[in-house]
XYZ file of N, CA and C in Angstrom:
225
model
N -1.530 113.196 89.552
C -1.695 113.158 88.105
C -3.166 113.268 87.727
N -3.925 112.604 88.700
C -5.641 112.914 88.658
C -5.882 114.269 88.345
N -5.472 115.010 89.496
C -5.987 116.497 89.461
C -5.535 117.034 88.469
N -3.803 117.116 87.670
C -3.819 117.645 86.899
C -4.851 117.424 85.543
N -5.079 115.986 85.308
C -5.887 115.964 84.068
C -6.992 116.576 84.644
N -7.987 116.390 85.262
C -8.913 116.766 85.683
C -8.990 118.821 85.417
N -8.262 118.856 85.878
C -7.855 120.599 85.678
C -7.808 120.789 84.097
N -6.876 119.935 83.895
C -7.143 119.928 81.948
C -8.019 119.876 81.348
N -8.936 118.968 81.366
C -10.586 118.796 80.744
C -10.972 120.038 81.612
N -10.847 120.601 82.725
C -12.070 121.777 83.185
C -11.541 123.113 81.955
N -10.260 123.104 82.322
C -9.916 124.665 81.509
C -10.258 123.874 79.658
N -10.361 122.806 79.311
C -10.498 122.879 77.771
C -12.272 122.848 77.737
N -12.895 122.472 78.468
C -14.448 122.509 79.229
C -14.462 124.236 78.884
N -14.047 124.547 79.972
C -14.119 126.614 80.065
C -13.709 126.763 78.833
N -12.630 126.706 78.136
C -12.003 127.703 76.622
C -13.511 127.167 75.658
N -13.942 125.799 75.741
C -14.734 125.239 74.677
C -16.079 126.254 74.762
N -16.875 126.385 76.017
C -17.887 127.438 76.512
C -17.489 128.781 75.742
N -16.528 129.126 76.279
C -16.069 130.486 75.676
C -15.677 130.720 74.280
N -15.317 129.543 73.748
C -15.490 130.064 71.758
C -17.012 129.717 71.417
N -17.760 128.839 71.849
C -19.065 128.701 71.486
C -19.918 130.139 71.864
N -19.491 130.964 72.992
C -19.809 132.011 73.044
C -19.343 133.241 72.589
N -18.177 133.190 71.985
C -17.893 134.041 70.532
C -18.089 133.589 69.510
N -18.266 132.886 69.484
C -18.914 131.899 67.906
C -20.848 132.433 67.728
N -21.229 132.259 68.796
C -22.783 133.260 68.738
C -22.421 134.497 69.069
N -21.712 135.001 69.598
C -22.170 136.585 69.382
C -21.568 137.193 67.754
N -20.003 136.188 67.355
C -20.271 136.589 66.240
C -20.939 136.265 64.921
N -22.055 135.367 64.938
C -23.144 134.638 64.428
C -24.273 136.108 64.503
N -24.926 136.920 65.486
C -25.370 137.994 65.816
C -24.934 139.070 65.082
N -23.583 139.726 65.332
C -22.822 140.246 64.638
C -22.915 140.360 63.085
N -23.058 139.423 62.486
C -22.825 139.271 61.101
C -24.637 138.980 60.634
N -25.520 138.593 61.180
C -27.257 139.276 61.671
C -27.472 140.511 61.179
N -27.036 141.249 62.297
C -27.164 142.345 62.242
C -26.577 143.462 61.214
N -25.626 142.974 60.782
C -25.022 143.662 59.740
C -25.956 143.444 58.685
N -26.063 142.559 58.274
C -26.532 141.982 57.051
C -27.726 142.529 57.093
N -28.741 142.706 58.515
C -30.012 142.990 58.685
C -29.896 144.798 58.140
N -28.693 145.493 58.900
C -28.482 147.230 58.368
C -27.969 147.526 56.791
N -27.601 145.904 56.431
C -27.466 146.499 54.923
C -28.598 146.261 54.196
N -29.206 145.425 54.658
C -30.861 145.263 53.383
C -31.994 146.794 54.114
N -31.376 146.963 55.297
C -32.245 148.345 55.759
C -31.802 149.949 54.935
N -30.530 149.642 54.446
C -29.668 150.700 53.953
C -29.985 150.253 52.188
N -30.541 149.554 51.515
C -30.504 148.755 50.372
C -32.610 149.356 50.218
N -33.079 149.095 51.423
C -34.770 149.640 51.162
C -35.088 151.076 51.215
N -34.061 151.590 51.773
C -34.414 153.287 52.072
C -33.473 153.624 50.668
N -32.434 153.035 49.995
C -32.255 153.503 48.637
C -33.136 152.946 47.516
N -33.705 152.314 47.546
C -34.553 151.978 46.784
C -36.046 152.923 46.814
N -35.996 153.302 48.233
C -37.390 154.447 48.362
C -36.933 155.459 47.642
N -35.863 156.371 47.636
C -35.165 157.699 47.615
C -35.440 157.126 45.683
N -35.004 156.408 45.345
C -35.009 156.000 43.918
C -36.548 156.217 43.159
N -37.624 155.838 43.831
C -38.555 155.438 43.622
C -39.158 156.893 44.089
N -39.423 157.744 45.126
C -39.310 159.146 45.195
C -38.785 159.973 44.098
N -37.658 160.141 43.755
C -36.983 160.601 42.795
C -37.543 160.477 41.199
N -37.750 159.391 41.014
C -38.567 159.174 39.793
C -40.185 159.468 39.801
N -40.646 159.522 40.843
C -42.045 159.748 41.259
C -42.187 161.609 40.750
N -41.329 162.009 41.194
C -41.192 163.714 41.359
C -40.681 163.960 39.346
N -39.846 163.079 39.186
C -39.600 163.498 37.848
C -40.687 163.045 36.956
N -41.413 162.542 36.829
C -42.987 162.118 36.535
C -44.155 163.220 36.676
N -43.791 163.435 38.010
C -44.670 164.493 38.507
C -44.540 166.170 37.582
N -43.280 166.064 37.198
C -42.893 167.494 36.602
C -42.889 167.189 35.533
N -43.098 166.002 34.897
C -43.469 165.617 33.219
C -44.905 165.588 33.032
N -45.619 165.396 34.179
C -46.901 165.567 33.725
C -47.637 166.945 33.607
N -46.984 167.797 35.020
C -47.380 169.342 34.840
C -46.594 170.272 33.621
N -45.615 170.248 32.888
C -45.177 170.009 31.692
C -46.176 170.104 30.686
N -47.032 168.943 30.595
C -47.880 168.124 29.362
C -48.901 169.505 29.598
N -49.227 169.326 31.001
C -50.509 170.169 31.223
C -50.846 171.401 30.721
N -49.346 171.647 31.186
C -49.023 173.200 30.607
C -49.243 173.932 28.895
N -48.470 172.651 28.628
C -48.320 172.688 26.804
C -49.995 172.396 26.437
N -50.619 171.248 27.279
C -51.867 171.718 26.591
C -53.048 172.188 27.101
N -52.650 172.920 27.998
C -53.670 174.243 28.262
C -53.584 175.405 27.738
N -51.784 175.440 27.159
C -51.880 176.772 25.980
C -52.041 176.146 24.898
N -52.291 174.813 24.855
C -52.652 175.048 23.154
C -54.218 174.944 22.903
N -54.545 174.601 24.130
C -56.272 175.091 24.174
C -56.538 176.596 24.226
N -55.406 177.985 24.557
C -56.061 178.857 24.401
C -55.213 179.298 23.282
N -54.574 178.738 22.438
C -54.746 179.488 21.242
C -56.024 179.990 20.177
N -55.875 181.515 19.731
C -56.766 181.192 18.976
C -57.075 180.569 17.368
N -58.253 180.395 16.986
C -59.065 179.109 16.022
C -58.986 179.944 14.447
């Protein structure tokens, strides 16, 4: 009756090891995710910030345009 308990505490010993070690990898798991969505969340925020940079950029050559011909009109 020894050995069997004894065998009992080892295998609930082993199962206990082994969810604490799916319990951190999926602790990691859910890390890492979280880490590729704020990485996927900064490169749209660049593309955003690009995008408006360029539409700026073509509002100002625009302006330039309009008033470099209205500097060569003539007086």
């Amino acid at each position: 009756m020894q050995a069997s308990t004894v065998e009992q505490i080892a295998e609930v010993q082993r199962k206990y090891k082994e969810l604490q070690q799916q319990l951190r990898a999926d602790a990691a798991a859910r890390e890492a995710a979280a880490a590729a969505a704020r990485e996927v969340e900064v490169v749209a925020m660049a593309a955003e910030q690009s995008r408006k940079y360029d539409e700026l950029q073509l509002q100002l050559q625009h302006m330039m345009k309009m008033f470099q011909q209205s500097q060569k009109l003539p007086s």
